[in-house]
Coordinates of C-alpha atoms in Angstrom, one line a residue:
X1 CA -26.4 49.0 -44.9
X2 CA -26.2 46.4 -42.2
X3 CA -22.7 45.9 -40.6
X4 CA -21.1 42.4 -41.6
X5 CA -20.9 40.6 -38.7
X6 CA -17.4 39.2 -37.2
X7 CA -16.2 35.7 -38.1
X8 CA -15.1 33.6 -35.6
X9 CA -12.2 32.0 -35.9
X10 CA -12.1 28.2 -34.6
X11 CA -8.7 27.4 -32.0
X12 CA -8.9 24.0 -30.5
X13 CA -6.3 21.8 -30.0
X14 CA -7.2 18.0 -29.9
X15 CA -4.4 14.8 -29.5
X16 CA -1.5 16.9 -31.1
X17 CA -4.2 18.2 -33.6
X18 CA -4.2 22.4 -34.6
X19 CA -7.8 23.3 -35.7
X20 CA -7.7 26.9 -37.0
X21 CA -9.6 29.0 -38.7
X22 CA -11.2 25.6 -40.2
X23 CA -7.8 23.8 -41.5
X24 CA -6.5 21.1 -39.8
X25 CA -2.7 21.2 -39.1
X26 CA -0.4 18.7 -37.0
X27 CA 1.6 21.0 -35.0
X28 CA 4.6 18.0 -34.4
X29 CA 6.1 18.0 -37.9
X30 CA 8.8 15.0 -37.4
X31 CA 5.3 12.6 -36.3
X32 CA 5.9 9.7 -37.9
X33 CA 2.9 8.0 -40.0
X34 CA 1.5 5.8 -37.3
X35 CA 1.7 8.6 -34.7
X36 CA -0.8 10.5 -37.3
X37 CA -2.8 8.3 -37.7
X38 CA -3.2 7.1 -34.2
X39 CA -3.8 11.1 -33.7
X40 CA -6.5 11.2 -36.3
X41 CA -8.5 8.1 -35.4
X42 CA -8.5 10.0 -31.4
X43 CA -9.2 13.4 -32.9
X44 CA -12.1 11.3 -34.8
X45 CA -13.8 9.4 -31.5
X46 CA -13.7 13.1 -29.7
X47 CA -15.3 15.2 -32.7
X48 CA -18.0 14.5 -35.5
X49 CA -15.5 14.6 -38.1
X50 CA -15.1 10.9 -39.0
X51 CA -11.2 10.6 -40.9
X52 CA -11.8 6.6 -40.9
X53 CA -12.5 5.3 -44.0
X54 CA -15.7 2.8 -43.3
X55 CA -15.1 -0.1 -45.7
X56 CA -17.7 -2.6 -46.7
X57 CA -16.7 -6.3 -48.3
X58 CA -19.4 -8.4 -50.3
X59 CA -17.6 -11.9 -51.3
X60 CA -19.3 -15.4 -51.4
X61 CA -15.6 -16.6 -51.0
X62 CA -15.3 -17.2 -47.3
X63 CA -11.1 -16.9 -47.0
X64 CA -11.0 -14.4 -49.0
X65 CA -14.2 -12.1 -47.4
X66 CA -12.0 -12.6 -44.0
X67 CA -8.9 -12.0 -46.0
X68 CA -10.2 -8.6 -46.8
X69 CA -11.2 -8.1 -43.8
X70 CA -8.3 -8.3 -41.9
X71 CA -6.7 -6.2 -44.6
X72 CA -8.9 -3.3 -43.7
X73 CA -8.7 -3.6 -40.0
X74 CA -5.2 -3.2 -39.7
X75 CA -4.6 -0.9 -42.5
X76 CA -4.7 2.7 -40.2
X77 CA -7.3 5.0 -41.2
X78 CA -9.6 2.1 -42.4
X79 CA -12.3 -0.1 -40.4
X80 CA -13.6 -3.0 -42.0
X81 CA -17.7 -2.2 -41.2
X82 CA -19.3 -5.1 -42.6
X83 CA -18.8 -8.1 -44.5
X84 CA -21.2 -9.9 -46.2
X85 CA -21.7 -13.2 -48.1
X86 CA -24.5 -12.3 -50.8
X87 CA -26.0 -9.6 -52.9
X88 CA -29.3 -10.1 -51.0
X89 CA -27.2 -9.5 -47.2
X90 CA -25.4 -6.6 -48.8
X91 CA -28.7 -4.5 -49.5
X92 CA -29.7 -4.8 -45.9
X93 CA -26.6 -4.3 -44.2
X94 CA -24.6 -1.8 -45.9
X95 CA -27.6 1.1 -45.6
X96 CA -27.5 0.6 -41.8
X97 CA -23.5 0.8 -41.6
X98 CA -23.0 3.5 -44.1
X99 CA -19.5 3.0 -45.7
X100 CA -17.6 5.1 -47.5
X101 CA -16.3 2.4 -50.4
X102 CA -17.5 -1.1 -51.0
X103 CA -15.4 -4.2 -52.4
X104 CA -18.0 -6.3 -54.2
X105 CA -17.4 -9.2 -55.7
X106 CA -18.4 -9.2 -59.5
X107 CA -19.5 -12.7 -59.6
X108 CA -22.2 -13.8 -56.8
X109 CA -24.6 -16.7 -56.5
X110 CA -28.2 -15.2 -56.5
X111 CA -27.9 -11.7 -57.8
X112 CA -24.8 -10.4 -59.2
X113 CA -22.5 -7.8 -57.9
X114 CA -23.2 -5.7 -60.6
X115 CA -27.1 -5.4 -60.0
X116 CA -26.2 -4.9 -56.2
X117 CA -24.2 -2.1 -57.4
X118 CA -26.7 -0.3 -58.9
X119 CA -29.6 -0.9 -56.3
X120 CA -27.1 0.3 -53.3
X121 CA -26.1 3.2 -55.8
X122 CA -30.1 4.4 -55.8
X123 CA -30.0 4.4 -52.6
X124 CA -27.0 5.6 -51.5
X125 CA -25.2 7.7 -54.4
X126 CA -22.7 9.1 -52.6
X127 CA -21.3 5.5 -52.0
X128 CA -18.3 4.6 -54.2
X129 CA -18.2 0.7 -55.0
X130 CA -14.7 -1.1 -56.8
X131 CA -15.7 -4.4 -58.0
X132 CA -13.5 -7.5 -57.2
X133 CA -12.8 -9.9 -60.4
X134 CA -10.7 -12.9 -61.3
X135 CA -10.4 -12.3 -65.1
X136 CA -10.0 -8.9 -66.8
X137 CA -13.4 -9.2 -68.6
X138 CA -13.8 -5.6 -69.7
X139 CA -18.0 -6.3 -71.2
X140 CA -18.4 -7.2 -67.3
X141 CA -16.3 -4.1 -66.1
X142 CA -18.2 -1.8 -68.1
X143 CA -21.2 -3.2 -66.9
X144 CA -20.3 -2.7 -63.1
X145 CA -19.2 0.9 -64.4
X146 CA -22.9 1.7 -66.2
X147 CA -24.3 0.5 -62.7
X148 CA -22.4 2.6 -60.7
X149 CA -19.1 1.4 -59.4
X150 CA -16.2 3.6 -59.6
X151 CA -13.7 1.0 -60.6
X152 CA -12.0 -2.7 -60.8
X153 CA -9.6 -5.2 -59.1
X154 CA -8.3 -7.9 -59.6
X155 CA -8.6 -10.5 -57.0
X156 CA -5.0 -11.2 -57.4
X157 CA -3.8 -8.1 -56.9
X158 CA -1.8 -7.4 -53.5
X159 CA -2.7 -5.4 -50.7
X160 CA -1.1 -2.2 -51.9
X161 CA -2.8 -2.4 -54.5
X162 CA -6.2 -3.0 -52.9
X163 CA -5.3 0.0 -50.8
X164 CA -4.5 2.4 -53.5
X165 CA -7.6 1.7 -55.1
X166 CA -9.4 2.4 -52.4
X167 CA -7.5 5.6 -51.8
X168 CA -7.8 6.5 -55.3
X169 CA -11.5 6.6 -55.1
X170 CA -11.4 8.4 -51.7
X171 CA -9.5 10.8 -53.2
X172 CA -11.9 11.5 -56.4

């Protein structure tokens, strides 16, 4: 029998970051939320693991598209990647910036949201899409949810709870 051979256990330390043995511990336990964060997006630029969540926006509502926007870029942990106006600028820009969770407005002129959904979602399965609504209309929910998206929200709703449902699908 062949000997097993020795695993190698990973020490680095990055920004206040522990990496060991493949788990990722912050070694200063009293950091407060923002000092984590600001540690993660450092720890982020200086190896491949990316802990930013890339967030794409498809609105034909100007305020609110830069609205959302802003949201994003000054939630920590988040980075608004692109924002687009229609259906037919969504399909070519989200592939080339790759984010992790779109906001996509149900109701579009030219295609709809929810057939963007599922043309992105052939192309990119992994990607996890929350549609934006005005109205509760569950026949157009479930129609986002047969094409692919992972949820709803209300356009209403505050920004906590835009956040948490963007966590929530992060999180599975």
């Amino acid at each position: 029998t062949k000997p097993k051979p020795d695993r190698q256990r990973i020490n680095t330390t990055f920004v206040g970051f522990r990496i060991s043995g493949g788990s990722l511990k912050c070694p200063r336990p009293g950091a407060n939320t923002r000092q984590k964060d600001d540690m993660a997006a450092q720890l982020a630029e200086h190896t491949s693991v990316d802990l930013m969540t890339k967030v794409a926006i498809v609105e034909d509502n100007a305020t609110l598209r830069k609205y959302l926007a802003q949201l994003i870029g000054n939630t920590p942990g988040h980075k608004c990647v692109c924002a687009c106006e229609s259906a037919e600028q969504a399909i070519l820009e989200i592939p080339k910036h790759r984010p992790n969770v779109v906001l996509m407005d149900i109701h579009l002129p030219g295609e709809s949201g929810i057939a963007c959904t599922a043309r992105l979602r052939e192309t990119m399965p992994e990607l996890q899409v929350i549609m934006l609504t005005v109205y509760k209309d569950i026949k157009m929910i479930f129609q986002a949810l047969k094409a692919g998206a992972c949820g709803y929200v209300l356009k209403r709703a505050d920004e906590a709870e835009i956040l948490e449902a963007i966590a929530e699908v992060r999180s599975g």
